Structures are given as structure tokens and as C-alpha cells.
Amino acid sequence: MTVRVGLLGATGAVGQRLIQLLDPHPEFEIAALTASEESAGKSYREAAKWRVEAPIPEEVAQMEVGATTPEDVPDDVSLIFSSLPSGVGAEVEPDFCEAGYVVSSNSSNGRMDPDVPLTIPEVNPEHVDLIEVQRDERGWDGALLKNPNCSTITMVPPLEALDRAFGLTDVRVSTLQAVSGAGYSGVSSMEIIDNAIPHIGGEEQKMETESRKLLGEFDGAEVRLHDMDVAASCNRIPTLDGHLENVWADTAEDVTADAAADAMDEVTGVDLPSSPEHLIKVFEEPDRPQPRLDRNTEGGMGVAVGGFRETTDGVQFNCLAHNTMRGAAGASILNGELLLQNGYL
Ligand SMILES: NC(=O)c1ccc[n+]([C@@H]2O[C@H](COP(=O)([O-])OP(=O)(O)OC[C@H]3O[C@@H](n4cnc5c(N)ncnc54)[C@H](OP(=O)(O)O)[C@@H]3O)[C@@H](O)[C@H]2O)c1
């Protein structure tokens, strides 16, 4: 069965990656594209400033971009991928859910709402059933599912491996984030060339809260946040794609650098078309992973780790993932596959 899907915010950095990853996709077929009023009514080729390495798929290039309202999306579309600015997402995503669409969203609005599942299918797939609670509370025929922020997705799979094996108590993380994480008009060249910016608005808080929800327990009614303490410091640097992060993880049980690397090396993907066979690639070289060399690990859907060192109460390591693939478009598609597998479409 092929599911017809619609893309909200289809012309942006994440929307373009979605188009690249959905062409082709074994389960999903692009049936609608929307963007801002400025783009509505134009062909996708005219509306999008295409920046992906591969060319625009011809059928997509010729499609007309619609306005971002449920009325502009055909009824036979059952899954919506949303990559809208969060303020716009907060306004329009509930309209789509109310109109019966199931929305897999990248936007940060609502991620920490108690009845909104926040999932990484390889980490907490069972949280998807929070949709039952959401439908009861909101009376929606549709549903809203979120993937986490791109910097959170990078560190959580390795942290989950450590938590399962040794129990996490405290996490400290400092990021070196690529410019594509801010979208196409996010950071100007005058700001970022020959520079590093030690602040990304709201990002620290997202890493500190979303990671605790992802590693929290879902009891059928609510998600209890993990009680680990997380503190983050986020920095923008002049790389194009791929967020690199330095993580210090304190554990309840004793851990060695080798044991931490082994725990991560054992993590496999899940039975979904976009999940990689080997989720976490462990590098032995102390100077890897690096953004330019390693962001396309497992076709951009893997997480690369390395630089393990023992610390007083745990381990330090570095991790890296492609922010618009594993961190955004790929994450949303994986969540769409999870929704289909669990009978929500
Ligand atoms: N970039 C990343 O690595 C990343 C990672 C994780 C999550 N996210 C999140 O994903 C979302 C999209 O990010 P992005 O980087 O793709 O942003 P972007 O490049 O700025 O694209 C924004 C998209 O939203 C559309 N849009 C803007 N204002 C609109 C409005 N008022 N009504 C309808 N559509 C509107 C734009 O259409 P026009 O072209 O017509 O303006 C464009 O398609 C954001 O919430 C971001 O925080 C991004």
C-alpha cells in the first residue's frame, strides 16, 4: 500500500531534504506541497531555492505549491510532514489534526506538551501510543507526533545505550552546530564566516528537556521524564551540515571507555525502511567523527561517535549526526513509518 503524503514548509532546508529522501520511498508518495503565501500558486521549481546536491525530482518540480491550510491539501492525503517555523506550526498543525490528518512534525512547538509523543523510533517507539491519550483529550481524528531538535537527536541514541547499560545521572554537552540548522535565511555569511557564535536561541533548553522526555518512561497514560540532570551549551560554527557534540556523561554504575564504546557499538536499527542497519558507528581514531568526513554515515541516518575517555564519574565522548537528514527530514520520515507500522494511518 502506498500512503499519499503532504509536505508543509516544502520549500525550506528541511522540506527539500524531505523531497530528496521521499524520492523514491517504498511506502510514501508525495501528493501535496505547501509553503508561505509568497510561494503559493507557483510551481515548486519557481518557489524553491533548491540547494540539495541531487536535482529536484521532475514530477515534484512541476507540482503547484499550495497555501498551508487543510483546504489546500487533497482528502486522500493521510500523512503530513511539517517543517514550518515553530510559530506557524503552532498555529496551523492543530487545524490539520482537527481536519483528520496525522502530522509528523519537525517544528519545536508542542514537543514538550504532555499529550504529544516525541519519538526516535530506535529509542522510544512505544511512546507513539501517547496518541491514544491525545485523541481522547483533544477529540482529534488526526494526530500530532514530533521528532526532537536536531542537536538532541545527535546525542540521545548514544546516551540511551549508556543509560541501558550503566544508568545515567548527569549529562553535560557542548555543541558545534552547522549553519544549515538555522534554515536558509538563518545565519548570514557576514555573521558566520571566520567566526563562531556561542549562542543559539532556545537550543540549550530544548536539549535539556527533550532528552529527558525521550529517555522517560511511558506508562500508558503519561511520560515520566528521566531524572538525569542535563546541561547544554550550544555554538554555531561555519560548517554546512552535521552537528558535532562533546558530551560528558556521569553514570550510576562504573564504566570504562571501552565498555561505553561497546555498548554503543551494539545498537542496531529497527525494522523500518529508513532505519539504518547499524545505528551508531564507533570510531577508534581520537580525531573522529568530523563533520565533513562523517556526516553521511549510514546515508546520513547514522550517528557517529568517538574520542572516548574515562572521567571521574563516567565517560566523555564526541558524537555527530547529519542535522537535516537524521536530525530533521529523515527523523520525520522514520516517525511516519512508525505511525504506519502502528496502524495510525
Ligand atoms: N534545519 C535543520 O537542521 C532543522 C532541524 C530540526 C528541526 N528544524 C525545524 O524545522 C522547521 C523548518 O526548518 P528549516 O530549516 O527548513 O526552515 P526554512 O529553511 O526557513 O524553511 C521554512 C519553510 O516554512 C515556510 N514558511 C515560512 N513562513 C510560513 C508561513 N507563514 N506560512 C506557511 N509556510 C511558511 C517557508 O516557505 P517559503 O519558502 O514560501 O518562505 C519554508 O518552506 C523549523 O521549525 C526548524 O526549527 C530544522
Coordinates of N, CA, C and O in Angstrom, one line a residue, residues 156-282:
V156 N 21.1 11.6 21.8 CA 20.3 10.7 22.5 C 20.5 9.2 22.2 O 20.5 8.4 23.2
P157 N 20.7 8.8 21.0 CA 20.9 7.3 20.8 C 22.2 6.9 21.6 O 22.1 5.8 22.3
P158 N 23.3 7.6 21.5 CA 24.4 7.1 22.3 C 24.1 7.2 23.8 O 24.5 6.3 24.6
L159 N 23.4 8.2 24.3 CA 23.1 8.3 25.7 C 22.2 7.1 26.1 O 22.3 6.6 27.2
E160 N 21.2 6.7 25.2 CA 20.3 5.6 25.6 C 21.1 4.4 25.8 O 20.8 3.6 26.7
A161 N 22.1 4.1 24.9 CA 22.9 2.9 25.1 C 23.6 3.0 26.4 O 23.7 1.9 27.1
L162 N 24.1 4.1 26.9 CA 24.8 4.2 28.2 C 23.8 4.1 29.3 O 24.1 3.4 30.3
D163 N 22.6 4.6 29.1 CA 21.6 4.6 30.2 C 21.2 3.1 30.4 O 21.1 2.7 31.6
R164 N 21.0 2.4 29.3 CA 20.6 1.0 29.4 C 21.6 0.1 30.1 O 21.3 -0.7 31.0
A165 N 22.9 0.4 29.9 CA 24.0 -0.4 30.4 C 24.5 0.0 31.8 O 24.8 -0.8 32.6
F166 N 24.5 1.4 32.0 CA 25.1 1.8 33.2 C 24.3 2.8 34.1 O 24.7 3.2 35.2
G167 N 23.2 3.3 33.5 CA 22.3 4.3 34.2 C 22.9 5.7 34.2 O 24.1 5.9 34.7
L168 N 22.2 6.6 33.6 CA 22.8 8.0 33.5 C 22.3 8.8 34.7 O 21.1 8.7 35.2
T169 N 23.2 9.6 35.2 CA 22.8 10.5 36.3 C 22.9 12.0 35.9 O 22.0 12.8 36.1
D170 N 24.0 12.4 35.2 CA 24.2 13.8 34.8 C 24.8 13.8 33.4 O 25.7 13.0 33.1
V171 N 24.4 14.7 32.6 CA 24.9 14.9 31.2 C 25.3 16.3 31.0 O 24.5 17.2 31.3
R172 N 26.5 16.6 30.5 CA 26.9 17.9 30.1 C 27.2 17.8 28.6 O 27.9 16.9 28.2
V173 N 26.8 18.8 27.8 CA 27.1 18.7 26.4 C 27.4 20.1 25.9 O 26.8 21.1 26.3
S174 N 28.4 20.2 25.0 CA 28.7 21.4 24.3 C 28.7 21.1 22.8 O 29.2 20.1 22.4
T175 N 28.0 21.9 22.0 CA 27.8 21.6 20.6 C 28.6 22.5 19.7 O 28.9 23.7 20.0
L176 N 28.8 22.0 18.5 CA 29.4 22.8 17.4 C 28.5 22.5 16.2 O 28.5 21.5 15.5
Q177 N 27.5 23.4 16.0 CA 26.4 23.2 15.1 C 26.6 23.9 13.7 O 27.0 25.0 13.6
A178 N 26.1 23.2 12.7 CA 26.3 23.6 11.3 C 25.3 24.7 11.0 O 24.2 24.8 11.6
V179 N 25.6 25.5 9.9 CA 24.7 26.7 9.6 C 23.4 26.2 9.0 O 22.4 26.9 9.2
S180 N 23.3 25.0 8.4 CA 22.0 24.6 7.8 C 21.0 24.4 8.9 O 19.8 24.3 8.6
G181 N 21.4 24.2 10.1 CA 20.5 24.0 11.2 C 19.6 25.2 11.5 O 18.5 25.1 12.1
A182 N 20.0 26.4 11.0 CA 19.2 27.6 11.2 C 18.3 27.9 10.0 O 17.6 28.9 9.9
G183 N 18.2 27.0 9.0 CA 17.4 27.2 7.8 C 18.2 28.1 6.8 O 19.2 28.6 7.1
Y184 N 17.6 28.3 5.6 CA 18.3 29.0 4.6 C 18.6 30.5 4.9 O 19.6 31.0 4.5
S185 N 17.6 31.1 5.6 CA 17.9 32.6 5.9 C 18.3 32.8 7.3 O 18.2 33.9 7.8
G186 N 18.8 31.7 8.0 CA 19.0 31.7 9.4 C 20.2 32.5 9.9 O 20.2 33.4 10.7
V187 N 21.4 32.3 9.3 CA 22.6 33.0 9.7 C 23.2 33.6 8.4 O 23.5 32.9 7.5
S188 N 23.6 34.9 8.5 CA 24.1 35.5 7.3 C 25.6 35.2 7.2 O 26.3 34.9 8.2
S189 N 26.2 35.2 6.0 CA 27.6 34.9 5.8 C 28.4 35.9 6.6 O 29.5 35.6 7.1
M190 N 28.0 37.2 6.7 CA 28.8 38.2 7.4 C 28.9 37.8 8.9 O 29.9 38.2 9.5
E191 N 27.9 37.1 9.4 CA 28.0 36.7 10.8 C 28.9 35.5 11.0 O 29.5 35.4 12.1
I192 N 28.9 34.5 10.1 CA 29.4 33.2 10.4 C 30.8 33.0 9.8 O 31.6 32.2 10.4
I193 N 31.2 33.6 8.7 CA 32.5 33.3 8.1 C 33.6 33.8 9.1 O 33.5 35.0 9.6
D194 N 34.6 33.0 9.3 CA 35.7 33.4 10.2 C 35.2 33.7 11.6 O 35.6 34.6 12.3
N195 N 34.2 32.9 12.0 CA 33.6 33.2 13.3 C 33.0 31.9 14.0 O 32.9 30.9 13.3
A196 N 32.6 32.0 15.2 CA 31.8 31.0 15.9 C 30.9 31.8 16.8 O 31.2 32.9 17.4
I197 N 29.6 31.4 16.9 CA 28.6 32.2 17.7 C 28.2 31.3 18.9 O 27.6 30.3 18.7
P198 N 28.5 31.8 20.1 CA 28.3 30.9 21.3 C 26.9 31.0 21.9 O 26.7 31.0 23.1
H199 N 25.9 31.1 21.0 CA 24.5 31.2 21.5 C 23.6 30.8 20.3 O 23.7 31.3 19.2
I200 N 22.7 29.9 20.6 CA 21.6 29.5 19.6 C 20.3 29.6 20.4 O 20.1 28.7 21.3
G201 N 19.5 30.6 20.1 CA 18.3 30.9 21.0 C 17.5 29.7 21.2 O 17.0 29.0 20.3
G202 N 17.2 29.3 22.5 CA 16.3 28.3 22.9 C 16.9 26.8 22.7 O 16.3 25.9 23.2
E203 N 18.0 26.7 22.1 CA 18.6 25.4 21.8 C 19.0 24.6 23.0 O 18.7 23.4 23.2
E204 N 19.6 25.3 23.9 CA 20.1 24.7 25.2 C 18.9 24.1 25.9 O 19.0 22.9 26.3
Q205 N 17.9 24.8 26.0 CA 16.7 24.4 26.8 C 16.1 23.1 26.1 O 15.6 22.2 26.8
K206 N 16.0 23.2 24.8 CA 15.5 22.0 24.0 C 16.3 20.8 24.3 O 15.7 19.7 24.6
M207 N 17.6 20.9 24.3 CA 18.4 19.7 24.6 C 18.2 19.2 26.0 O 18.2 18.0 26.2
E208 N 18.1 20.1 26.9 CA 18.0 19.7 28.3 C 16.6 19.1 28.7 O 16.5 18.2 29.5
T209 N 15.5 19.5 28.0 CA 14.2 18.9 28.3 C 13.9 17.7 27.4 O 13.4 16.7 27.8
E210 N 14.1 17.9 26.1 CA 13.7 16.8 25.1 C 14.4 15.5 25.4 O 13.8 14.4 25.3
S211 N 15.7 15.6 25.8 CA 16.4 14.3 26.0 C 15.8 13.6 27.2 O 15.7 12.4 27.2
R212 N 15.3 14.3 28.2 CA 14.7 13.7 29.4 C 13.3 13.1 29.0 O 12.9 12.0 29.6
K213 N 12.6 13.7 28.1 CA 11.3 13.1 27.6 C 11.6 11.8 26.8 O 10.9 10.8 27.0
L214 N 12.6 11.9 25.9 CA 12.9 10.7 25.0 C 13.3 9.5 25.9 O 12.9 8.4 25.5
L215 N 14.1 9.8 26.9 CA 14.5 8.6 27.8 C 13.6 8.4 28.9 O 13.9 7.6 29.8
G216 N 12.4 9.1 28.9 CA 11.5 8.9 30.0 C 10.7 7.6 29.8 O 10.7 6.9 28.8
E217 N 9.8 7.3 30.8 CA 9.0 6.1 30.8 C 7.6 6.4 30.4 O 7.0 7.3 31.1
F218 N 7.0 5.7 29.5 CA 5.6 5.9 29.2 C 4.8 4.7 29.8 O 5.1 3.6 29.5
D219 N 3.8 5.1 30.7 CA 3.1 4.1 31.4 C 1.7 3.8 30.8 O 0.8 3.2 31.5
G220 N 1.4 4.3 29.6 CA 0.1 4.1 29.0 C -0.7 5.4 29.2 O -1.7 5.5 28.5
A221 N -0.4 6.2 30.1 CA -1.2 7.4 30.4 C -0.3 8.7 30.2 O -0.8 9.7 29.7
E222 N 1.0 8.6 30.7 CA 1.8 9.8 30.6 C 3.3 9.4 30.5 O 3.6 8.2 30.8
V223 N 4.1 10.3 30.1 CA 5.6 10.1 30.0 C 6.2 10.7 31.2 O 6.0 11.9 31.4
R224 N 6.9 9.9 32.1 CA 7.6 10.4 33.2 C 9.0 10.7 32.7 O 9.7 9.9 32.3
L225 N 9.4 12.0 32.9 CA 10.7 12.4 32.4 C 11.8 11.6 33.1 O 11.7 11.4 34.3
H226 N 12.9 11.3 32.4 CA 14.1 10.7 33.0 C 14.6 11.7 34.1 O 14.6 12.9 33.9
D227 N 15.1 11.2 35.2 CA 15.5 12.1 36.3 C 17.0 12.5 36.2 O 17.5 13.2 37.1
M228 N 17.6 12.2 35.1 CA 19.0 12.7 34.9 C 19.0 14.2 34.8 O 18.1 14.8 34.4
D229 N 20.2 14.8 35.2 CA 20.3 16.3 35.0 C 21.1 16.5 33.7 O 22.2 16.0 33.5
V230 N 20.5 17.4 32.9 CA 21.2 17.7 31.6 C 21.5 19.2 31.5 O 20.6 20.0 31.7
A231 N 22.7 19.5 31.1 CA 23.0 20.9 30.9 C 23.7 21.1 29.6 O 24.6 20.2 29.3
A232 N 23.3 22.0 28.7 CA 23.9 22.1 27.4 C 24.4 23.5 27.1 O 23.9 24.5 27.7
S233 N 25.4 23.6 26.2 CA 25.9 24.9 25.8 C 26.0 24.8 24.2 O 26.7 23.9 23.7
C234 N 25.3 25.7 23.5 CA 25.2 25.5 22.0 C 26.0 26.6 21.3 O 25.8 27.7 21.6
N235 N 26.7 26.1 20.3 CA 27.5 27.0 19.5 C 27.3 26.8 18.0 O 27.2 25.7 17.5
R236 N 27.2 27.9 17.2 CA 27.1 27.8 15.8 C 28.5 28.0 15.2 O 29.2 28.9 15.6
I237 N 28.9 27.1 14.3 CA 30.2 27.2 13.6 C 30.1 27.2 12.1 O 29.0 26.7 11.6
P238 N 31.1 27.6 11.3 CA 30.9 27.7 9.9 C 31.0 26.4 9.1 O 31.7 26.3 8.1
T239 N 30.4 25.3 9.6 CA 30.3 24.1 8.8 C 28.9 24.1 8.1 O 28.0 24.8 8.6
L240 N 28.7 23.4 7.0 CA 27.5 23.5 6.3 C 26.4 22.5 6.9 O 25.3 22.9 7.2
D241 N 26.8 21.3 7.0 CA 25.9 20.2 7.6 C 26.6 19.4 8.6 O 27.8 19.1 8.4
G242 N 25.9 18.9 9.6 CA 26.5 18.0 10.6 C 26.8 18.6 11.9 O 27.6 19.5 11.9
H243 N 26.0 18.2 12.9 CA 26.3 18.8 14.3 C 27.2 17.9 15.0 O 27.0 16.7 15.2
L244 N 28.3 18.5 15.5 CA 29.3 17.7 16.3 C 29.1 18.1 17.8 O 28.9 19.3 18.1
E245 N 29.2 17.2 18.7 CA 28.9 17.5 20.1 C 29.9 16.8 21.0 O 30.2 15.6 20.8
N246 N 30.3 17.5 22.1 CA 31.2 17.0 23.1 C 30.3 16.7 24.3 O 29.7 17.6 24.8
V247 N 30.3 15.4 24.7 CA 29.4 15.0 25.8 C 30.1 14.4 27.0 O 31.1 13.7 26.8
W248 N 29.7 14.9 28.2 CA 30.3 14.3 29.4 C 29.1 13.6 30.1 O 28.1 14.3 30.4
A249 N 29.1 12.3 30.3 CA 28.0 11.5 30.8 C 28.5 10.9 32.1 O 29.4 10.0 32.1
D250 N 27.8 11.2 33.2 CA 28.1 10.5 34.5 C 27.1 9.4 34.7 O 25.9 9.5 34.3
T251 N 27.6 8.3 35.2 CA 26.7 7.1 35.3 C 26.6 6.6 36.7 O 27.5 6.8 37.5
A252 N 25.5 5.9 37.0 CA 25.3 5.3 38.3 C 26.3 4.2 38.6 O 26.9 4.0 39.7
E253 N 26.5 3.3 37.5 CA 27.5 2.2 37.7 C 28.8 2.6 37.0 O 28.9 3.4 36.1
D254 N 29.9 2.0 37.5 CA 31.2 2.2 36.9 C 31.2 1.9 35.4 O 30.6 0.9 35.0
V255 N 31.9 2.7 34.7 CA 32.0 2.5 33.2 C 33.4 2.8 32.8 O 34.1 3.7 33.3
T256 N 33.9 2.0 31.8 CA 35.2 2.3 31.2 C 35.0 2.9 29.8 O 33.9 2.7 29.3
A257 N 36.0 3.4 29.3 CA 35.9 4.0 27.9 C 35.5 2.9 26.9 O 34.6 3.0 26.1
D258 N 36.2 1.7 27.1 CA 35.9 0.6 26.1 C 34.5 0.1 26.3 O 33.8 -0.2 25.3
A259 N 34.0 0.0 27.6 CA 32.7 -0.6 27.8 C 31.6 0.4 27.2 O 30.6 -0.1 26.7
A260 N 31.9 1.7 27.3 CA 30.9 2.7 26.8 C 30.9 2.5 25.3 O 29.8 2.5 24.7
A261 N 32.0 2.4 24.6 CA 32.1 2.3 23.2 C 31.4 1.0 22.7 O 30.6 1.0 21.8
D262 N 31.6 -0.1 23.5 CA 31.0 -1.4 23.2 C 29.5 -1.3 23.3 O 28.7 -1.8 22.4
A263 N 29.0 -0.7 24.3 CA 27.5 -0.5 24.5 C 26.9 0.2 23.3 O 25.8 -0.2 22.8
M264 N 27.6 1.2 22.8 CA 27.1 2.0 21.6 C 27.2 1.1 20.3 O 26.3 1.2 19.5
D265 N 28.3 0.4 20.2 CA 28.5 -0.4 19.0 C 27.4 -1.4 18.8 O 27.1 -1.8 17.7
E266 N 26.9 -1.9 19.9 CA 25.8 -3.0 19.8 C 24.5 -2.5 19.3 O 23.6 -3.3 19.0
V267 N 24.3 -1.2 19.2 CA 22.9 -0.7 18.9 C 22.6 -0.9 17.4 O 23.4 -0.4 16.6
T268 N 21.5 -1.5 17.2 CA 21.1 -1.8 15.8 C 20.0 -0.8 15.4 O 19.4 -0.2 16.3
G269 N 19.6 -0.8 14.1 CA 18.4 -0.1 13.7 C 17.2 -0.9 14.1 O 17.2 -1.9 14.7
V270 N 16.0 -0.4 13.6 CA 14.7 -1.1 13.8 C 14.2 -1.5 12.4 O 14.7 -1.0 11.4
D271 N 13.1 -2.3 12.4 CA 12.5 -2.8 11.2 C 11.6 -1.7 10.5 O 10.4 -1.9 10.5
L272 N 12.2 -0.6 10.1 CA 11.5 0.4 9.4 C 12.4 0.8 8.1 O 13.7 0.8 8.3
P273 N 11.8 1.1 7.0 CA 12.6 1.3 5.8 C 13.8 2.3 5.9 O 14.8 2.1 5.3
S274 N 13.6 3.4 6.7 CA 14.6 4.4 6.8 C 15.6 4.2 7.9 O 16.5 5.1 8.1
S275 N 15.4 3.2 8.7 CA 16.3 3.0 9.9 C 17.6 2.3 9.4 O 17.5 1.2 8.7
P276 N 18.8 2.8 9.7 CA 20.0 2.1 9.3 C 20.2 0.8 10.0 O 19.7 0.6 11.1
E277 N 21.0 -0.1 9.3 CA 21.2 -1.4 10.0 C 22.0 -1.2 11.3 O 21.7 -1.8 12.3
H278 N 23.0 -0.4 11.2 CA 23.9 -0.1 12.3 C 23.7 1.3 12.7 O 24.2 2.2 12.0
L279 N 23.0 1.6 13.8 CA 22.6 3.0 14.1 C 23.8 3.8 14.5 O 24.0 5.0 14.1
I280 N 24.8 3.2 15.3 CA 25.9 4.1 15.9 C 27.2 3.5 15.4 O 27.5 2.3 15.6
K281 N 27.9 4.4 14.7 CA 29.3 3.9 14.2 C 30.3 4.4 15.2 O 30.4 5.6 15.4
V282 N 31.1 3.5 15.7 CA 32.1 3.9 16.7 C 33.5 4.0 16.0 O 33.9 3.1 15.3

